[in-house]
Amino acid sequence: MKPSKSQEHIVHPVLDPLKYEELFADARYSKIIGEASPSYLSDENTARRIKSKVPDAKIIILLRDPIERVYSHYLMDVRNGIQKKKFYQALIEDYSSQEKGWGVSHMYVELGLYADQVVRYMDIFDKSSLL
C-alpha cells in the first residue's frame, strides 16, 4: 500500500495532484493500490471527499480495540511531550473538557466510539464497497 500511513491526503486536501500521484509511481502495475490513516475514519468530511474523488473506491474499515487505541493514543502524546499527566487523570480531564475538537481536547474517548464513524461510510458508500 503506497503512500505511507503518515500522509493523510483526503483529510488535508492535495495541493499538487501530480506530486500526489507520484507517490503511487511504484504501484502503477499493481492490481490494488491505496492509502490508510486512522484520521480517515474519524474525520467527518473524509467519506464524502473520498466518494467525490474516487466514486468506485473499495473501503476497508479496520477497527482497533478501543481500550488499546486510547492507551496507545495517550502514550503517543506522552512520547511527543503533549501529555504529562498519568493515564487515568488525562482520560478523565480530557473527557470532561467542555469544547470538543482537535484544538482543546485530545478526544481520547471519542475517537474510539466507532459506531457513528462507521455509519458515515455506510450512508455514503454502497454496502458492496465496504469491508
Short mmCIF file of C-alpha atoms in Angstrom, two decimals:
data_model
loop_
_atom_site.label_atom_id
_atom_site.label_comp_id
_atom_site.label_asym_id
_atom_site.label_seq_id
_atom_site.Cartn_x
_atom_site.Cartn_y
_atom_site.Cartn_z
CA MET A 1 0.00 0.00 0.00
CA LYS A 2 1.52 3.31 -1.07
CA PRO A 3 1.96 6.01 0.19
CA SER A 4 2.87 5.75 3.86
CA LYS A 5 0.18 5.95 6.54
CA SER A 6 1.53 9.31 7.70
CA GLN A 7 0.32 11.02 4.53
CA GLU A 8 -3.31 11.99 5.03
CA HIS A 9 -4.33 13.37 1.65
CA ILE A 10 -8.08 13.15 1.98
CA VAL A 11 -8.30 14.82 5.38
CA HIS A 12 -5.85 17.52 4.28
CA PRO A 13 -6.57 18.23 0.59
CA VAL A 14 -3.88 17.73 -2.04
CA LEU A 15 -2.31 20.97 -3.24
CA ASP A 16 -0.41 19.43 -6.17
CA PRO A 17 -2.22 16.45 -7.75
CA LEU A 18 0.80 15.45 -9.85
CA LYS A 19 3.07 15.21 -6.81
CA TYR A 20 0.40 13.17 -5.03
CA GLU A 21 0.15 10.76 -7.98
CA GLU A 22 3.95 10.38 -7.92
CA LEU A 23 3.57 8.73 -4.52
CA PHE A 24 1.95 5.81 -6.32
CA ALA A 25 4.56 5.53 -9.12
CA ASP A 26 5.96 2.23 -7.80
CA ALA A 27 2.45 0.77 -7.64
CA ARG A 28 1.26 1.66 -11.15
CA TYR A 29 1.14 -2.00 -12.24
CA SER A 30 -0.46 -3.22 -9.04
CA LYS A 31 -3.99 -4.53 -9.18
CA ILE A 32 -4.88 -2.80 -5.92
CA ILE A 33 -3.43 0.42 -4.53
CA GLY A 34 -4.45 2.64 -1.70
CA GLU A 35 -3.52 4.51 1.40
CA ALA A 36 -4.52 4.41 5.04
CA SER A 37 -4.91 6.65 8.04
CA PRO A 38 -6.93 6.44 11.25
CA SER A 39 -7.96 10.05 10.57
CA TYR A 40 -9.96 8.91 7.55
CA LEU A 41 -12.49 7.20 9.83
CA SER A 42 -12.80 9.90 12.49
CA ASP A 43 -12.88 12.99 10.25
CA GLU A 44 -16.48 13.96 9.48
CA ASN A 45 -15.81 15.05 5.88
CA THR A 46 -13.46 12.36 4.65
CA ALA A 47 -16.04 9.80 3.44
CA ARG A 48 -17.68 12.44 1.22
CA ARG A 49 -14.29 13.56 -0.11
CA ILE A 50 -13.29 10.01 -0.97
CA LYS A 51 -16.63 9.43 -2.71
CA SER A 52 -16.24 12.63 -4.75
CA LYS A 53 -12.66 11.82 -5.82
CA VAL A 54 -12.95 8.04 -6.24
CA PRO A 55 -16.65 7.12 -6.51
CA ASP A 56 -15.94 3.40 -7.07
CA ALA A 57 -13.46 3.13 -4.17
CA LYS A 58 -13.45 -0.02 -2.09
CA ILE A 59 -13.16 0.86 1.59
CA ILE A 60 -11.65 -1.40 4.24
CA ILE A 61 -12.50 -0.33 7.78
CA LEU A 62 -10.28 -1.90 10.39
CA LEU A 63 -11.29 -1.22 13.99
CA ARG A 64 -8.82 -1.43 16.83
CA ASP A 65 -9.82 -2.46 20.34
CA PRO A 66 -10.97 0.90 21.78
CA ILE A 67 -9.13 0.36 25.08
CA GLU A 68 -5.85 -0.43 23.32
CA ARG A 69 -6.45 2.52 20.99
CA VAL A 70 -6.99 5.06 23.76
CA TYR A 71 -3.92 3.89 25.68
CA SER A 72 -1.78 3.96 22.53
CA HIS A 73 -3.06 7.48 21.77
CA TYR A 74 -2.15 8.56 25.30
CA LEU A 75 1.36 7.01 25.04
CA MET A 76 1.91 8.77 21.70
CA ASP A 77 1.00 12.08 23.33
CA VAL A 78 3.40 11.33 26.22
CA ARG A 79 6.23 10.49 23.77
CA ASN A 80 5.55 13.70 21.84
CA GLY A 81 5.61 15.77 25.02
CA ILE A 82 1.94 16.74 24.66
CA GLN A 83 0.71 14.85 27.72
CA LYS A 84 2.34 14.97 31.15
CA LYS A 85 -0.43 13.56 33.36
CA LYS A 86 -0.98 9.97 34.43
CA PHE A 87 -3.26 7.99 32.12
CA TYR A 88 -6.39 7.94 34.29
CA GLN A 89 -6.15 11.65 35.13
CA ALA A 90 -5.53 12.58 31.49
CA LEU A 91 -8.52 10.49 30.40
CA ILE A 92 -10.92 12.00 32.97
CA GLU A 93 -9.81 15.58 32.31
CA ASP A 94 -9.95 15.15 28.55
CA TYR A 95 -13.40 13.57 28.59
CA SER A 96 -14.69 16.28 30.94
CA SER A 97 -13.38 19.21 28.91
CA GLN A 98 -16.12 21.50 27.61
CA GLU A 99 -15.12 22.02 24.00
CA LYS A 100 -14.53 19.01 21.80
CA GLY A 101 -12.41 19.11 18.69
CA TRP A 102 -8.79 18.98 17.73
CA GLY A 103 -7.89 22.27 19.41
CA VAL A 104 -8.87 21.75 23.05
CA SER A 105 -9.47 18.03 23.56
CA HIS A 106 -7.30 15.05 22.65
CA MET A 107 -10.58 13.16 22.11
CA TYR A 108 -9.15 10.10 23.82
CA VAL A 109 -12.58 8.52 24.33
CA GLU A 110 -14.49 9.96 21.36
CA LEU A 111 -12.09 8.62 18.72
CA GLY A 112 -12.82 5.09 19.96
CA LEU A 113 -16.59 5.44 19.64
CA TYR A 114 -16.71 3.79 16.24
CA ALA A 115 -20.44 3.43 15.54
CA ASP A 116 -21.09 6.95 14.20
CA GLN A 117 -17.81 6.91 12.30
CA VAL A 118 -18.66 3.66 10.50
CA VAL A 119 -22.27 4.73 9.84
CA ARG A 120 -20.95 7.79 7.97
CA TYR A 121 -19.28 5.46 5.47
CA MET A 122 -22.33 3.20 5.31
CA ASP A 123 -24.51 6.21 4.48
CA ILE A 124 -22.24 7.35 1.64
CA PHE A 125 -20.93 4.13 0.07
CA ASP A 126 -22.83 1.09 -1.19
CA LYS A 127 -22.61 -1.95 1.04
CA SER A 128 -20.62 -3.72 -1.70
CA SER A 129 -17.91 -1.04 -1.42
CA LEU A 130 -17.29 -1.60 2.29
CA LEU A 131 -15.35 -4.32 4.04
#
